[in-house]
Every structure is written in C-alpha cells, then in structure tokens.
XYZ file of N, CA and C in Angstrom:
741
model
N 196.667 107.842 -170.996
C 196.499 109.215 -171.456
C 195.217 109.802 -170.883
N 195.254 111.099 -170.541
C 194.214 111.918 -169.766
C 194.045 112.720 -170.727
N 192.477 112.963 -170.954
C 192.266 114.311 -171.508
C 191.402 115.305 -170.515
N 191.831 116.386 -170.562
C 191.211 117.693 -170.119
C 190.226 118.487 -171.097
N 188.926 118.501 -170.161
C 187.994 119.095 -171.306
C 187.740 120.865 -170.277
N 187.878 121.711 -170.641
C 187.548 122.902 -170.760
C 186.536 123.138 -170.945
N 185.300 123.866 -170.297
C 183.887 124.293 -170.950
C 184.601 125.571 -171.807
N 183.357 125.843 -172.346
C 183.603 127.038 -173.511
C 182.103 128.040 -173.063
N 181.591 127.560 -172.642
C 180.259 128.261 -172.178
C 179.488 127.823 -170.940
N 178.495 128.779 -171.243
C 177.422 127.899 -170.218
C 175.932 128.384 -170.528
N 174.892 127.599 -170.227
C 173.838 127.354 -171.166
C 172.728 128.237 -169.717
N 171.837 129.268 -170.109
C 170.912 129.730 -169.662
C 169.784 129.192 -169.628
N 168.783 128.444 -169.095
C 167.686 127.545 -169.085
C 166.521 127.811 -167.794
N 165.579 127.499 -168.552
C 164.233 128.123 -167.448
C 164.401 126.660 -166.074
N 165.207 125.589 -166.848
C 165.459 124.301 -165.471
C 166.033 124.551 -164.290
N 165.790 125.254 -163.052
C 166.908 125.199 -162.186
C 167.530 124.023 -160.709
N 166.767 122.941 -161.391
C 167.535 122.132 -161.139
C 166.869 120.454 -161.848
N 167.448 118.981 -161.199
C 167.457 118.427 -162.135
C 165.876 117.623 -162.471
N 165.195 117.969 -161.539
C 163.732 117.647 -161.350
C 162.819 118.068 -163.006
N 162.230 117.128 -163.179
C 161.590 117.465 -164.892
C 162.117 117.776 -165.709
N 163.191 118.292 -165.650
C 163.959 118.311 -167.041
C 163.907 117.269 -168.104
N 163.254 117.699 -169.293
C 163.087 116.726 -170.541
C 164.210 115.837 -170.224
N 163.505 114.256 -170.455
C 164.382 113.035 -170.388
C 165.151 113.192 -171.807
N 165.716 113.866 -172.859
C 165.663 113.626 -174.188
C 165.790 115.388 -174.277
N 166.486 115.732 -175.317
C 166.519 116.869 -175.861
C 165.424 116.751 -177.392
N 164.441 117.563 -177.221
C 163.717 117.953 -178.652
C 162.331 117.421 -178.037
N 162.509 117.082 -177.175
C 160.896 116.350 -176.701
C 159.910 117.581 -176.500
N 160.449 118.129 -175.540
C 159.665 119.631 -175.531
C 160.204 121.039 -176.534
N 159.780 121.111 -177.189
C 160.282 121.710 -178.385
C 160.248 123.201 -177.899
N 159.389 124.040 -176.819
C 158.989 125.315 -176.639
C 159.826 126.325 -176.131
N 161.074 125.233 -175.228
C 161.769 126.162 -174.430
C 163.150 126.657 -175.417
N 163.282 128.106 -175.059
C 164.534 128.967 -175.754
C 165.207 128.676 -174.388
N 166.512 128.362 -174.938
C 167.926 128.560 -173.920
C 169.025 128.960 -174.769
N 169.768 129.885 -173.794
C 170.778 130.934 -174.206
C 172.660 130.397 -173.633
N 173.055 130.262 -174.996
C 174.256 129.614 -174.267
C 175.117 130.889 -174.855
N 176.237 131.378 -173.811
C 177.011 132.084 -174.169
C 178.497 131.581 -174.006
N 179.247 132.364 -174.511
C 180.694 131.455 -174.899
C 181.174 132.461 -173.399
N 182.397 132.138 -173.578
C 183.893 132.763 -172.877
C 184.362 133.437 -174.111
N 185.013 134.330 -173.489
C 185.759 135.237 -174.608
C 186.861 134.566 -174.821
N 187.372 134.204 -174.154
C 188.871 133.184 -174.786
C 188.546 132.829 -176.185
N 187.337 132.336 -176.365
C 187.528 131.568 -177.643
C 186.780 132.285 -178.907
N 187.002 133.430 -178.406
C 186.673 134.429 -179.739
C 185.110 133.966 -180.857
N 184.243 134.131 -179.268
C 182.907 133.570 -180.325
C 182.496 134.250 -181.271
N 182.955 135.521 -181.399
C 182.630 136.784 -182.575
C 183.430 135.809 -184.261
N 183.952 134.928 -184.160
C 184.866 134.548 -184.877
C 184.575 133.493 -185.241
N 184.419 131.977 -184.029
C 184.168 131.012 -183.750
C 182.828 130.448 -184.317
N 182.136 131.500 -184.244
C 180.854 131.261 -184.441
C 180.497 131.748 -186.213
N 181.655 132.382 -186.327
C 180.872 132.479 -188.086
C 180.551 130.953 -189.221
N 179.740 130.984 -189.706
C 179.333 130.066 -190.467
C 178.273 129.000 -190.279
N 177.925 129.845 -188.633
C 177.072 128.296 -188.302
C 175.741 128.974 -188.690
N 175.788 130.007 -189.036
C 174.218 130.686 -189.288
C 173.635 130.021 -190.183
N 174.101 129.448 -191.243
C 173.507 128.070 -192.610
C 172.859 126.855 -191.821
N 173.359 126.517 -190.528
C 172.667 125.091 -190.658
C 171.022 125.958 -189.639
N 170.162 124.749 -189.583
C 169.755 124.866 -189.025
C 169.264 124.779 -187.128
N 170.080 123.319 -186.709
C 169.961 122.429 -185.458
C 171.888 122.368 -185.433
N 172.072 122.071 -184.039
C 173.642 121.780 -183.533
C 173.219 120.548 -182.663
N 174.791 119.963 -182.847
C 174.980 119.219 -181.717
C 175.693 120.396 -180.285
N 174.935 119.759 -178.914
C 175.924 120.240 -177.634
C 176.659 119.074 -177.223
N 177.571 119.381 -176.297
C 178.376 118.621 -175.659
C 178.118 119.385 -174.244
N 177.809 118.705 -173.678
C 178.040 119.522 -172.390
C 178.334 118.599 -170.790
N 178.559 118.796 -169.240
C 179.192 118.088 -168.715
C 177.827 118.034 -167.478
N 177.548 116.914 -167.070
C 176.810 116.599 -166.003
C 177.351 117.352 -164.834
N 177.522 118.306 -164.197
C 178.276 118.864 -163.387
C 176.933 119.000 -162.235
N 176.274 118.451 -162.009
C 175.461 118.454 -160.618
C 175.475 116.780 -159.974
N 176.111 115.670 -160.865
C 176.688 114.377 -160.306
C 177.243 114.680 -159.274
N 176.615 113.904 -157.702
C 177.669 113.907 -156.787
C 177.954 112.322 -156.875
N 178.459 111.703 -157.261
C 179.032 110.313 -157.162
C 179.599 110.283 -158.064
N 180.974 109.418 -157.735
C 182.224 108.868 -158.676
C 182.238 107.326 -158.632
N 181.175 107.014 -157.567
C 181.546 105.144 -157.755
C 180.868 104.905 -158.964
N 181.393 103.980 -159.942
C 181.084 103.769 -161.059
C 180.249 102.392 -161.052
N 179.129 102.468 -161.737
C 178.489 101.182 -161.729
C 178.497 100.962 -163.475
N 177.897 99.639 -163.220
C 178.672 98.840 -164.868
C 176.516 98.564 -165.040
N 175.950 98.471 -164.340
C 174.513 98.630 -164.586
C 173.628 99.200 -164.029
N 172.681 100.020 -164.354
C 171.614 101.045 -164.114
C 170.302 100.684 -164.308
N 169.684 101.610 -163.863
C 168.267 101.324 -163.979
C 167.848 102.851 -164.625
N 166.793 102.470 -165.622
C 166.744 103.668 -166.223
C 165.127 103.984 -165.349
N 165.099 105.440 -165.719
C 163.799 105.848 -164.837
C 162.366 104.904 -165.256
N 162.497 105.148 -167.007
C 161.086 104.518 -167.307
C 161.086 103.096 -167.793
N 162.071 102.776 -167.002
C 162.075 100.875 -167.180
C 161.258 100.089 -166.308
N 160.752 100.619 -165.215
C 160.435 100.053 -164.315
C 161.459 99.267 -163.486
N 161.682 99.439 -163.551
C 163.073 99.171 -162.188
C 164.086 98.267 -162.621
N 163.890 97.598 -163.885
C 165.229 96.658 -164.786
C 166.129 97.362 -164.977
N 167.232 96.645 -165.161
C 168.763 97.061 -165.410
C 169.163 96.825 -166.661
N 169.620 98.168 -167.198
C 170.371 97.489 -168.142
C 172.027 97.975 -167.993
N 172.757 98.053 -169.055
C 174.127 98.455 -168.985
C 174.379 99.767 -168.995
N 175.026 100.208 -168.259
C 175.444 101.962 -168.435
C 175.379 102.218 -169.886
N 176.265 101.530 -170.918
C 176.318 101.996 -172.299
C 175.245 101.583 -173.157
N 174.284 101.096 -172.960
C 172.914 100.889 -173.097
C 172.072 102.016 -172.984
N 172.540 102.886 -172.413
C 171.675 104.045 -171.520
C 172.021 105.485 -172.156
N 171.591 106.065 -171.683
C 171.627 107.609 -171.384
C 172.056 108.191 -170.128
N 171.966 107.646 -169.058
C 172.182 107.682 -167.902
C 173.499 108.744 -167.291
N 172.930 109.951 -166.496
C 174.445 111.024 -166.320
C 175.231 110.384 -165.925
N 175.144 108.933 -164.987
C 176.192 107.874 -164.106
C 176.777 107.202 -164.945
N 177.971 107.976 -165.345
C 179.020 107.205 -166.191
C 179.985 107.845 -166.137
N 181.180 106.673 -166.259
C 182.650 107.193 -166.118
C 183.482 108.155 -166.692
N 183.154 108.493 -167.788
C 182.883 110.392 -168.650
C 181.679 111.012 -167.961
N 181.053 112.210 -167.026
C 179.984 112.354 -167.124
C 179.652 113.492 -168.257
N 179.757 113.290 -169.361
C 179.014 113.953 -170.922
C 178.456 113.578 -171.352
N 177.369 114.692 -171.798
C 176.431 114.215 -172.513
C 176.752 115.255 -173.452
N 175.690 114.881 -174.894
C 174.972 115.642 -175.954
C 173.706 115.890 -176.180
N 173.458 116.847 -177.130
C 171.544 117.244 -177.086
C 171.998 117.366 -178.669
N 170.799 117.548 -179.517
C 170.734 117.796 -180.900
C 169.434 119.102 -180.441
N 169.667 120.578 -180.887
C 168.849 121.499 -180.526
C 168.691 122.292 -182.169
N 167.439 123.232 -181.881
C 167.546 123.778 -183.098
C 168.079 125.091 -182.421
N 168.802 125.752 -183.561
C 169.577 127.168 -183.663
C 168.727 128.115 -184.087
N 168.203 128.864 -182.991
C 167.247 130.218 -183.284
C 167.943 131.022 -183.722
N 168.799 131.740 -183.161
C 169.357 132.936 -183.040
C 171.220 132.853 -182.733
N 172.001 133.866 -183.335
C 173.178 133.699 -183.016
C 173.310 135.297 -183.480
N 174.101 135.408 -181.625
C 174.714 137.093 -180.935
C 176.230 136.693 -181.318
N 176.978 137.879 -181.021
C 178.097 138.437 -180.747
C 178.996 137.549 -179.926
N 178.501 136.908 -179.021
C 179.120 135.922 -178.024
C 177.895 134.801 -177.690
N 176.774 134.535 -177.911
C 176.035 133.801 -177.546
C 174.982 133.165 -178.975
N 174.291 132.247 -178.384
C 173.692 131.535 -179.605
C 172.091 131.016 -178.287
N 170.987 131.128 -179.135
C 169.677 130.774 -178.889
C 169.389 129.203 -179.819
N 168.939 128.814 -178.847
C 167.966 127.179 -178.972
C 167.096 126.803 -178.501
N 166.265 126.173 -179.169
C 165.474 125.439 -178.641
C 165.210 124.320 -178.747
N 164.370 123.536 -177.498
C 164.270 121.937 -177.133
C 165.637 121.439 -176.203
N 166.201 122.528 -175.540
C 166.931 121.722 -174.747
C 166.812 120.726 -173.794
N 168.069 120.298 -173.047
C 167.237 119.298 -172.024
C 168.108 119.202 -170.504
N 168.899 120.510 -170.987
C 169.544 120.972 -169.785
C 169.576 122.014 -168.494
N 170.236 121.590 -167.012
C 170.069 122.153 -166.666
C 170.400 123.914 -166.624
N 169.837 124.630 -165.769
C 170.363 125.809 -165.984
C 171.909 126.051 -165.476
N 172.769 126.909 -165.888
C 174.203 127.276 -166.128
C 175.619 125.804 -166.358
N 174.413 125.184 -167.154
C 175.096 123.767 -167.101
C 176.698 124.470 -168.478
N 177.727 123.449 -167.790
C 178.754 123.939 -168.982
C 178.526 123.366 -170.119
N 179.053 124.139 -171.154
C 178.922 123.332 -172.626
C 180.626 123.411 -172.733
N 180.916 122.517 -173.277
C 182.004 121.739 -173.512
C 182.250 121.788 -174.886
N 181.391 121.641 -175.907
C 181.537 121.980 -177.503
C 180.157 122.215 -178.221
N 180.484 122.854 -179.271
C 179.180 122.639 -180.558
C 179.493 122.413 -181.490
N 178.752 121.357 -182.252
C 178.803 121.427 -183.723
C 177.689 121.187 -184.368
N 177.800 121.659 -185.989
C 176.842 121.443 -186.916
C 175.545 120.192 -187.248
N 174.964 120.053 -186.784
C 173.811 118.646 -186.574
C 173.579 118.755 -188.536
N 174.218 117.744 -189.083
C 174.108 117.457 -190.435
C 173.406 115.865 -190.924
N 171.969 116.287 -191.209
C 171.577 115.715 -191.508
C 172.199 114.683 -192.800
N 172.798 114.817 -193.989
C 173.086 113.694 -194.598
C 174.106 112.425 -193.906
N 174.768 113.424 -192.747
C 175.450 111.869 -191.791
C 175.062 111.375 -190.664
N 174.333 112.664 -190.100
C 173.665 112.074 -188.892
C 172.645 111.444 -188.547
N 171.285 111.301 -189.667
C 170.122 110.928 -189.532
C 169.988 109.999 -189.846
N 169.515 108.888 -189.232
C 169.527 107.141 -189.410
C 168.278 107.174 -189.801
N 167.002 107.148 -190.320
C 165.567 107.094 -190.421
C 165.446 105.315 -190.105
N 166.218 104.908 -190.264
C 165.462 102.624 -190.175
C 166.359 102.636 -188.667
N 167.179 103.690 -187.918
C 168.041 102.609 -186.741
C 166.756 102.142 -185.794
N 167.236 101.348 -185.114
C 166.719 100.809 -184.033
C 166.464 101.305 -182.528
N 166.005 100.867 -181.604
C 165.870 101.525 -180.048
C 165.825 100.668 -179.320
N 166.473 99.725 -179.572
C 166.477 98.506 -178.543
C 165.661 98.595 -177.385
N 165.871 98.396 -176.274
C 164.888 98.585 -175.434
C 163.754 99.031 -174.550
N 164.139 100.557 -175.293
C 163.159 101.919 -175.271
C 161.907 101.290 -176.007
N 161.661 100.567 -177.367
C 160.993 100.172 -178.256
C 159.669 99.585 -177.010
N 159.972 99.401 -175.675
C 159.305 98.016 -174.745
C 158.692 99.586 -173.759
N 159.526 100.760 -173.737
C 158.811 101.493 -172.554
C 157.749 102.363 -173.074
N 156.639 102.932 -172.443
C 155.267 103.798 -173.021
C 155.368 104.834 -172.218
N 154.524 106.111 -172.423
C 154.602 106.646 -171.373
C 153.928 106.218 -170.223
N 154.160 107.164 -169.083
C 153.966 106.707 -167.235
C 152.733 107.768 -167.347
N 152.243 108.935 -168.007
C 150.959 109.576 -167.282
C 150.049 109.415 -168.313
N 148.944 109.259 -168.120
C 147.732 108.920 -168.871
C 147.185 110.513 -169.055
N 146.616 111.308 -168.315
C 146.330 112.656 -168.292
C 146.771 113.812 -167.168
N 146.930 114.769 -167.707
C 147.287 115.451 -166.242
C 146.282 116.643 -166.702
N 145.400 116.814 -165.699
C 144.610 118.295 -165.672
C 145.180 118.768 -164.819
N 144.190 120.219 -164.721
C 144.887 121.227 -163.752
C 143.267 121.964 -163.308
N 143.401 122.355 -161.403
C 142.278 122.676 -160.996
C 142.374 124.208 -161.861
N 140.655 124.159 -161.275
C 140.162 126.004 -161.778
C 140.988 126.831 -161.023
N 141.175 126.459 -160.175
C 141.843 127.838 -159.473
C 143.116 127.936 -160.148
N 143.964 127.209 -160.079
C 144.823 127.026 -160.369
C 145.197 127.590 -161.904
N 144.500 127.177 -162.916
C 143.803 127.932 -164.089
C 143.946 129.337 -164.190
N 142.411 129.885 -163.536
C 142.632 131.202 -162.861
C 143.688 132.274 -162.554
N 144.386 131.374 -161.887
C 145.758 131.835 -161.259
C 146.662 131.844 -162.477
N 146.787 131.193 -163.584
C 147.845 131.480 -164.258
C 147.440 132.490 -165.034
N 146.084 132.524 -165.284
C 145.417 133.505 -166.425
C 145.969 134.892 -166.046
N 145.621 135.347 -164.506
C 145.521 136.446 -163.508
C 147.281 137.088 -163.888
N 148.359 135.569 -163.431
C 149.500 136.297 -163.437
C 150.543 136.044 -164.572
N 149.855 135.999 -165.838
C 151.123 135.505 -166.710
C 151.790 136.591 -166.858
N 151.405 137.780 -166.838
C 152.333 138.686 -167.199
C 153.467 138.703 -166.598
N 153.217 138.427 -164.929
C 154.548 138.295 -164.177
C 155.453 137.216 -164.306
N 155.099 136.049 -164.716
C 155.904 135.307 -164.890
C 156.856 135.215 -166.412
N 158.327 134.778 -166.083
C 159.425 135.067 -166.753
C 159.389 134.050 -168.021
N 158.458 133.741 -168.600
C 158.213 132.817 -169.739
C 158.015 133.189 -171.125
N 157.521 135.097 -171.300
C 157.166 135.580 -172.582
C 158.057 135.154 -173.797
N 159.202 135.082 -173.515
C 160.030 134.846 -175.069
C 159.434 133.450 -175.305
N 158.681 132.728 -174.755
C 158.839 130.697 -174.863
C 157.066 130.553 -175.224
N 156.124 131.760 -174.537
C 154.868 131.253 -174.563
C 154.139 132.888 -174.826
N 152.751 132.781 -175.489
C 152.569 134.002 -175.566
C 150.907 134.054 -174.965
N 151.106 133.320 -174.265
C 149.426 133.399 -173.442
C 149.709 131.982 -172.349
N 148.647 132.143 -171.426
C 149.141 131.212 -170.230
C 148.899 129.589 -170.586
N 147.891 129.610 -171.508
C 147.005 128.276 -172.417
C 148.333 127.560 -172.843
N 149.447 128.090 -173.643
C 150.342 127.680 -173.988
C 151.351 127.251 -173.005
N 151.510 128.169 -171.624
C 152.374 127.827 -170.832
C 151.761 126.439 -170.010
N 150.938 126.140 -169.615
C 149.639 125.092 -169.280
C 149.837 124.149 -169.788
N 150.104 124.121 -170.882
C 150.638 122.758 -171.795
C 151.233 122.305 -171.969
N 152.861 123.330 -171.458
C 154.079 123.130 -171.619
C 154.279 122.122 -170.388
N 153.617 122.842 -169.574
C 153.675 122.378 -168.122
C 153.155 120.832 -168.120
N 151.916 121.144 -168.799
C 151.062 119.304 -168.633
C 152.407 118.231 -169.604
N 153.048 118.729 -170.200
C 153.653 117.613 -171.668
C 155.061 117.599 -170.314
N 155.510 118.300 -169.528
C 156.438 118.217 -168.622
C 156.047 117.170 -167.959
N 154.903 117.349 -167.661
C 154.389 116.148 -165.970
C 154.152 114.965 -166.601
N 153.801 114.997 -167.937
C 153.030 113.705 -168.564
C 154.437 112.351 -169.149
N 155.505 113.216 -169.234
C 156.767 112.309 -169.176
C 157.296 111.699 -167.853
N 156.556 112.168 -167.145
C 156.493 111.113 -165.379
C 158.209 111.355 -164.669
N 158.536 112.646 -164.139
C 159.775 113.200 -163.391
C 159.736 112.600 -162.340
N 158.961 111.403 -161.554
C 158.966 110.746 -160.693
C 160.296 109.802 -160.316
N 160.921 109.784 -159.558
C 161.999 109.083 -159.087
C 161.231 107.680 -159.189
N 162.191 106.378 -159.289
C 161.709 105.494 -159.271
C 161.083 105.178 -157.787
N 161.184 105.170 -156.787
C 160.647 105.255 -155.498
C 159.236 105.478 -154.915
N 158.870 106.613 -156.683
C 157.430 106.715 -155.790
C 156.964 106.590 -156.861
N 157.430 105.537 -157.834
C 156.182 105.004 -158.673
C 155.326 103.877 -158.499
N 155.980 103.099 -157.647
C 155.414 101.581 -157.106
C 154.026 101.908 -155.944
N 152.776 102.338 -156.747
C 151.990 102.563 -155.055
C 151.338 101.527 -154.770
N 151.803 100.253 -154.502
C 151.902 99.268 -153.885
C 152.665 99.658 -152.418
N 153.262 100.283 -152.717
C 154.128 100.577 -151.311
C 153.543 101.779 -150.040
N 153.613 101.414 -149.145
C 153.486 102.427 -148.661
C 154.093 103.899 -147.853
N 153.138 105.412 -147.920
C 153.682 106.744 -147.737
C 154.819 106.560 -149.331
N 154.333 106.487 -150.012
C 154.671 107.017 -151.609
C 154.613 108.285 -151.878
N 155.550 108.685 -152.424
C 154.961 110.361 -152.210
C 154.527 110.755 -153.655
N 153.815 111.418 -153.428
C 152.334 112.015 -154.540
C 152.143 113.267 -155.046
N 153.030 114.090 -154.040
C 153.049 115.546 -154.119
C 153.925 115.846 -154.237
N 154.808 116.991 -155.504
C 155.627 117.555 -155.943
C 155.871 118.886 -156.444
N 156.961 119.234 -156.770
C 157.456 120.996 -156.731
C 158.650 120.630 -157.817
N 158.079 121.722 -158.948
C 158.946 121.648 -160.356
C 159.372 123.221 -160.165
N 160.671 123.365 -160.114
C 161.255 125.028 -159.680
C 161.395 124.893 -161.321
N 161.110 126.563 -161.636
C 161.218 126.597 -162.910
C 160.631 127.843 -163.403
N 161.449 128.383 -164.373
C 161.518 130.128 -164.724
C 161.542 130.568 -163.386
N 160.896 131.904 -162.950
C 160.626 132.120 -161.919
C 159.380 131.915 -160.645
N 159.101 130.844 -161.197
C 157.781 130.216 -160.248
C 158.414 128.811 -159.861
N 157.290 128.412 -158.674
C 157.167 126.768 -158.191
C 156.105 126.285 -158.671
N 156.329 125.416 -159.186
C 154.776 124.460 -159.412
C 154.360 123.108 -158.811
N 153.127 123.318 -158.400
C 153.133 122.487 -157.476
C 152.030 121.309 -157.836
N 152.457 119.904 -157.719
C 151.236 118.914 -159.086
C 151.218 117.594 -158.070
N 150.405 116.745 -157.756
C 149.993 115.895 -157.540
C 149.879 114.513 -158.493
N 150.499 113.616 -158.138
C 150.635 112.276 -158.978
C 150.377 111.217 -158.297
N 148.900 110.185 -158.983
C 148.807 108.989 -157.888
C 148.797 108.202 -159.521
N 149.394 106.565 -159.493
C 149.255 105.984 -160.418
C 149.613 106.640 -161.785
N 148.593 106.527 -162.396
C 148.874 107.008 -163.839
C 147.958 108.504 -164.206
N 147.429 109.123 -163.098
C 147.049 110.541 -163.495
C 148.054 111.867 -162.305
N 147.754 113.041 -163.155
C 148.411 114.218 -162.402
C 147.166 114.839 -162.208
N 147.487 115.993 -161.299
C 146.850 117.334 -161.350
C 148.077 118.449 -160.815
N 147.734 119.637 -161.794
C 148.639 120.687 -161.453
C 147.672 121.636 -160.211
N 148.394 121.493 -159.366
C 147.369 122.163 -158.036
C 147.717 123.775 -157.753
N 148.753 124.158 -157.794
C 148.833 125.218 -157.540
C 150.635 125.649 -158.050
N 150.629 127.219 -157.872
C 152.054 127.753 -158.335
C 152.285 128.916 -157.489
N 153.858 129.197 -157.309
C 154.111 130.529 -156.601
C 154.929 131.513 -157.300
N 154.694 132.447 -157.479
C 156.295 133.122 -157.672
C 157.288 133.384 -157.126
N 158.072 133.420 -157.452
C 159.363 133.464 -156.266
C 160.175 135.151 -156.380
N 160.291 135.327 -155.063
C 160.925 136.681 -154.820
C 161.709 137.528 -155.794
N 162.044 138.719 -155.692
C 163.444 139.180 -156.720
C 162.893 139.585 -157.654
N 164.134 139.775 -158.625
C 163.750 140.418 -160.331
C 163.455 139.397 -160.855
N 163.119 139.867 -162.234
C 163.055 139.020 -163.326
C 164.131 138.893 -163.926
N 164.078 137.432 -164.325
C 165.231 137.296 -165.005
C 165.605 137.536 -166.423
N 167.083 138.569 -166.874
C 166.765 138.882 -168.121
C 166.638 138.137 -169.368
C-alpha cells in the first residue's frame, strides 16, 4: 500500500536555504514564520478552533533532498563523525523524507497562521497541523539517548566593530522588524545561530588540511558573512541583497 501525501501549505521563513537553519525547532525562539494554506482546504473553516491552544505540531516534507539511495546509518552533524541508525536520528535522509517541528501559534489569518521557533526552510511544504497538547505530549523524565554525550561545538562568537557599526547604521533596511526591534537583538540572534556550529562535518576536523573557515548564512534579506577556526566565531561582515523588501 502507497500513501500520497498532498501539502496543504507552505511555510514563509527568513531561512533561504539549508545552511544554519536551527538543528531542532524551538531552539531559536525569535523567528516569526508565516505558513499559509491552499484554498482547497478551506482554511477560513479548517482553522477554527485552533485559536485555544497555544503551540502546534507541523508536518512538513524535506523537499530540497536530492538523494533517494537509502542508508540504514548516518552520521549526525554534532556527533563527531559516529554513526548511528537513521531511526535513531533526526536526519532529512530517510525513506519518508518528513519531518515535524512543535512551534508556538502567534497569530491566525483568514488563510494563514504565524509561529514562532521554526526550523524550516523557506517555502518548505507543510503537509499537516495539529494541536501540540501538552497532557499527552509532554514526557518531562524521557530520555535522549545519545544526544545526552553531545555539547555544544562554539565556545564564543563575537563580532568585529565594524561590523557592529554596520548593523547599527542599517537596521532599518534590513527585513527583520517583525522578529527584532533594534540591531543588539538581531546580533544575538545571529551569534545563538553560529554558536550551534552549521559547519558541515568536513570542516570541523582542523587537523586537516585547507579546512574551510569562512562562511555565508543567506538570510532575510542580507548575507552574513562569519569566520570559524576550532571552537570560536567571528561575525565579519554582511550585505544586503538587491530588490524589494520582502512583505
């Protein structure tokens, strides 16, 4: 038996692609993302009653996977290069590629619904929602098996003066006001991004050599550009990128 899953939406997010995106939904708590339905499914309708809870579950579909060969063990990013089992994991490389997030419910439109702490990319499909109910869903004693063994990968990440400067000079232009309301806040968002270590496993070993150190987080409408050796960052510089703002 085959099942066919249908998206029902698709989720608006300052991520535009899969680089830093929170490992974990709720980790970064700051960012609003906007998921709007399809009219097929009568979200004017669909959506009554969810205004009581507070947080939802998403369902939504890894749709930037280019591989179908299926592996039976993975390596997770912050394992340091051990394997464990696909169903052990979190990992998008699996033979369903779905995932879920647990988000909180800001706001709910006419056809769309506001959250925050996502951990998806931008126009990623959502596939379903439901009610995040705490008297069945919340385990407070479960366990974390082998997560319990990983710490974080960045010790501190500053950011130069200029660089500083530069955000002070242009926050107005940048597309972040609904998420941050001064650049101090956006700065932080940014450092708690880098400090979960978006490093591919490849260039964490600098034992090795031409490791690469220097990186570019696309995101809202700027590039950011941060430096990583070992266990410290620095955020070095940012651009804006061409065009409107996004609404």
């Amino acid at each position: 038996m085959e099942l066919l899953c249908k998206p029902i939406g698709k989720i608006k997010s300052p991520f535009k692609n899969k680089f830093a995106v929170p490992r974990q939904a709720g980790l970064i708590k700051e960012i609003h993302s906007k998921i709007t339905f399809n009219k097929s499914y009568q979200p004017s309708l669909s959506l009554q009653g969810l205004e009581g809870f507070s947080h939802v579950w998403i369902l939504w579909g890894f749709h930037l996977n280019n591989s179908d060969n299926f592996k039976a063990k993975v390596s997770p990013p912050r394992f340091e290069g051990k394997k464990q089992g696909v169903f052990a994991t979190r990992s998008p490389h699996r033979p369903n590629p779905i995932a879920m997030s647990v988000v909180e419910l800001v706001d709910i439109g006419p056809d769309h619904i506001w959250v925050k702490g996502a951990d998806l990319v931008d126009k990623t499909p959502i596939l379903d929602i439901k009610p995040y109910i705490p008297e069945y869903d919340s385990i407070p004693d479960a366990r974390s098996g082998w997560l319990e063994l990983v710490r974080e990968s960045i010790d501190e990440v500053n950011i130069s003066m200029n660089c500083k400067t530069k955000f002070d000079d242009y926050f107005e232009r940048i597309d972040a006001q609904k998420d941050f309301i001064n650049s101090d806040q956006l700065i932080g968002f940014l450092s708690n991004l880098i400090k979960e270590d978006p490093r591919p496993m490849q260039s964490r070993d600098s034992s090795k050599e031409n490791v690469k150190e220097d990186f570019v987080l696309d995101i809202y409408n700027f590039e950011l550009f941060f430096h990583i050796k070992d266990r410290m960052a620095e955020i070095r510089d940012f651009k804006l990128k061409r065009g409107p703002r996004a609404s």
